[in-house]
Amino acid sequence: MKKILLIEDDPFVVDFIRKGLVEEGFEVSVAVNAATGYEKATASNFDLIILDIMLPDKSGLELCSELRGMGITTPVLFLTALGAAENIALGLNSGADDYLVKPFKFIVLLARIN
């Protein structure tokens, strides 16, 4: 079973993604802020981190850069409402492997995960 860390503060988005991924056979761990996400990402091994940019305590961009700076190579998929080309470039340049803009279709998220 593949393990995914979902770092997202919107409860509706968390429930939607977690439910869909669990139904697809993934194990999903959730963090609702950057601090908890950092703790979980550094304490356990995940196959993927799904990361929002606009978190309540710190930008997901900063968190991604910090994780990469520590040598964590877990693939990171940004899932965010910030869809301008500049935002996508910032996300990828911060160390992310992929970038998906909200709103999104679950089937597209699943394809990117796979």
mmCIF file of C-alpha atoms in Angstrom:
data_model
loop_
_atom_site.group_PDB
_atom_site.id
_atom_site.type_symbol
_atom_site.label_atom_id
_atom_site.label_comp_id
_atom_site.label_asym_id
_atom_site.label_seq_id
_atom_site.Cartn_x
_atom_site.Cartn_y
_atom_site.Cartn_z
ATOM 1 C CA MET A 1 0.000 0.000 0.000
ATOM 2 C CA LYS A 2 1.371 3.399 -0.972
ATOM 3 C CA LYS A 3 1.523 6.056 1.730
ATOM 4 C CA ILE A 4 0.542 9.645 0.953
ATOM 5 C CA LEU A 5 0.965 12.699 3.167
ATOM 6 C CA LEU A 6 -1.730 15.289 2.444
ATOM 7 C CA ILE A 7 -0.880 18.765 3.771
ATOM 8 C CA GLU A 8 -4.065 20.789 3.328
ATOM 9 C CA ASP A 9 -6.052 23.089 5.633
ATOM 10 C CA ASP A 10 -9.468 23.011 3.919
ATOM 11 C CA PRO A 11 -11.561 20.293 5.633
ATOM 12 C CA PHE A 12 -13.780 19.795 2.556
ATOM 13 C CA VAL A 13 -10.756 19.214 0.301
ATOM 14 C CA VAL A 14 -9.156 16.915 2.892
ATOM 15 C CA ASP A 15 -12.301 14.780 3.197
ATOM 16 C CA PHE A 16 -12.783 14.601 -0.586
ATOM 17 C CA ILE A 17 -9.186 13.609 -1.329
ATOM 18 C CA ARG A 18 -8.770 11.254 1.615
ATOM 19 C CA LYS A 19 -11.995 9.392 0.851
ATOM 20 C CA GLY A 20 -11.118 8.971 -2.827
ATOM 21 C CA LEU A 21 -7.551 7.874 -2.180
ATOM 22 C CA VAL A 22 -8.507 5.389 0.534
ATOM 23 C CA GLU A 23 -11.073 3.880 -1.856
ATOM 24 C CA GLU A 24 -8.219 3.507 -4.378
ATOM 25 C CA GLY A 25 -6.107 1.616 -1.835
ATOM 26 C CA PHE A 26 -3.805 4.363 -0.578
ATOM 27 C CA GLU A 27 -2.915 5.018 3.052
ATOM 28 C CA VAL A 28 -3.434 8.742 3.708
ATOM 29 C CA SER A 29 -1.968 10.774 6.552
ATOM 30 C CA VAL A 30 -3.209 14.357 6.961
ATOM 31 C CA ALA A 31 -1.600 17.532 8.272
ATOM 32 C CA VAL A 32 -3.650 20.744 8.409
ATOM 33 C CA ASN A 33 -0.686 23.114 8.641
ATOM 34 C CA ALA A 34 2.960 23.355 7.634
ATOM 35 C CA ALA A 35 4.334 22.641 11.106
ATOM 36 C CA THR A 36 2.513 19.330 11.418
ATOM 37 C CA GLY A 37 3.304 18.521 7.794
ATOM 38 C CA TYR A 38 6.998 19.105 8.443
ATOM 39 C CA GLU A 39 6.915 16.847 11.516
ATOM 40 C CA LYS A 40 5.177 14.032 9.647
ATOM 41 C CA ALA A 41 7.316 14.371 6.505
ATOM 42 C CA THR A 42 10.539 14.178 8.503
ATOM 43 C CA ALA A 43 9.426 11.433 10.902
ATOM 44 C CA SER A 44 8.061 8.887 8.431
ATOM 45 C CA ASN A 45 8.572 7.705 4.876
ATOM 46 C CA PHE A 46 5.885 8.561 2.353
ATOM 47 C CA ASP A 47 5.575 7.696 -1.320
ATOM 48 C CA LEU A 48 4.104 11.134 -2.118
ATOM 49 C CA ILE A 49 3.396 14.477 -0.471
ATOM 50 C CA ILE A 50 0.374 16.418 -1.714
ATOM 51 C CA LEU A 51 0.931 19.992 -0.595
ATOM 52 C CA ASP A 52 -1.193 23.137 -0.625
ATOM 53 C CA ILE A 53 0.621 26.451 -1.010
ATOM 54 C CA MET A 54 -1.665 28.634 1.103
ATOM 55 C CA LEU A 55 -1.378 27.143 4.573
ATOM 56 C CA PRO A 56 -2.285 29.019 7.774
ATOM 57 C CA ASP A 57 1.174 29.070 9.349
ATOM 58 C CA LYS A 58 3.652 29.024 6.442
ATOM 59 C CA SER A 59 3.698 28.886 2.674
ATOM 60 C CA GLY A 60 3.818 25.440 1.134
ATOM 61 C CA LEU A 61 6.578 26.840 -1.084
ATOM 62 C CA GLU A 62 8.731 27.423 1.985
ATOM 63 C CA LEU A 63 7.899 23.996 3.378
ATOM 64 C CA CYS A 64 8.820 22.287 0.111
ATOM 65 C CA SER A 65 12.138 24.149 -0.029
ATOM 66 C CA GLU A 66 12.894 23.203 3.591
ATOM 67 C CA LEU A 67 12.166 19.523 2.959
ATOM 68 C CA ARG A 68 14.371 19.514 -0.140
ATOM 69 C CA GLY A 69 17.099 21.302 1.812
ATOM 70 C CA MET A 70 17.039 18.467 4.349
ATOM 71 C CA GLY A 71 17.568 15.938 1.600
ATOM 72 C CA ILE A 72 13.997 14.626 1.552
ATOM 73 C CA THR A 73 13.383 13.426 -1.996
ATOM 74 C CA THR A 74 9.776 12.250 -1.626
ATOM 75 C CA PRO A 75 7.847 13.414 -4.696
ATOM 76 C CA VAL A 76 5.808 16.569 -4.017
ATOM 77 C CA LEU A 77 2.620 17.458 -5.868
ATOM 78 C CA PHE A 78 1.362 20.977 -5.262
ATOM 79 C CA LEU A 79 -2.424 21.151 -5.192
ATOM 80 C CA THR A 80 -3.458 24.787 -4.977
ATOM 81 C CA ALA A 81 -5.827 27.481 -6.205
ATOM 82 C CA LEU A 82 -2.885 29.552 -7.450
ATOM 83 C CA GLY A 83 -2.943 28.823 -11.161
ATOM 84 C CA ALA A 84 -0.980 31.670 -12.761
ATOM 85 C CA ALA A 85 2.086 30.650 -14.744
ATOM 86 C CA GLU A 86 4.300 32.514 -12.262
ATOM 87 C CA ASN A 87 2.856 30.484 -9.360
ATOM 88 C CA ILE A 88 3.373 27.222 -11.194
ATOM 89 C CA ALA A 89 6.983 28.177 -11.941
ATOM 90 C CA LEU A 90 7.556 29.136 -8.282
ATOM 91 C CA GLY A 91 6.131 25.815 -7.148
ATOM 92 C CA LEU A 92 8.245 23.745 -9.487
ATOM 93 C CA ASN A 93 11.337 25.808 -8.736
ATOM 94 C CA SER A 94 10.827 25.290 -4.993
ATOM 95 C CA GLY A 95 11.424 21.589 -5.556
ATOM 96 C CA ALA A 96 7.992 20.205 -6.431
ATOM 97 C CA ASP A 97 7.658 17.433 -8.974
ATOM 98 C CA ASP A 98 4.195 18.374 -10.216
ATOM 99 C CA TYR A 99 1.541 21.061 -9.849
ATOM 100 C CA LEU A 100 -2.249 20.768 -10.103
ATOM 101 C CA VAL A 101 -4.636 23.713 -9.882
ATOM 102 C CA LYS A 102 -7.899 23.688 -7.892
ATOM 103 C CA PRO A 103 -10.614 23.032 -8.774
ATOM 104 C CA PHE A 104 -9.559 19.704 -10.190
ATOM 105 C CA LYS A 105 -11.096 16.414 -11.259
ATOM 106 C CA PHE A 106 -10.249 13.508 -8.967
ATOM 107 C CA ILE A 107 -9.455 11.303 -11.964
ATOM 108 C CA VAL A 108 -6.717 13.786 -12.983
ATOM 109 C CA LEU A 109 -5.260 13.837 -9.460
ATOM 110 C CA LEU A 110 -5.248 10.045 -9.445
ATOM 111 C CA ALA A 111 -3.504 9.914 -12.828
ATOM 112 C CA ARG A 112 -0.802 12.261 -11.586
ATOM 113 C CA ILE A 113 -0.331 10.192 -8.441
ATOM 114 C CA ASN A 114 -0.010 7.004 -10.464
#
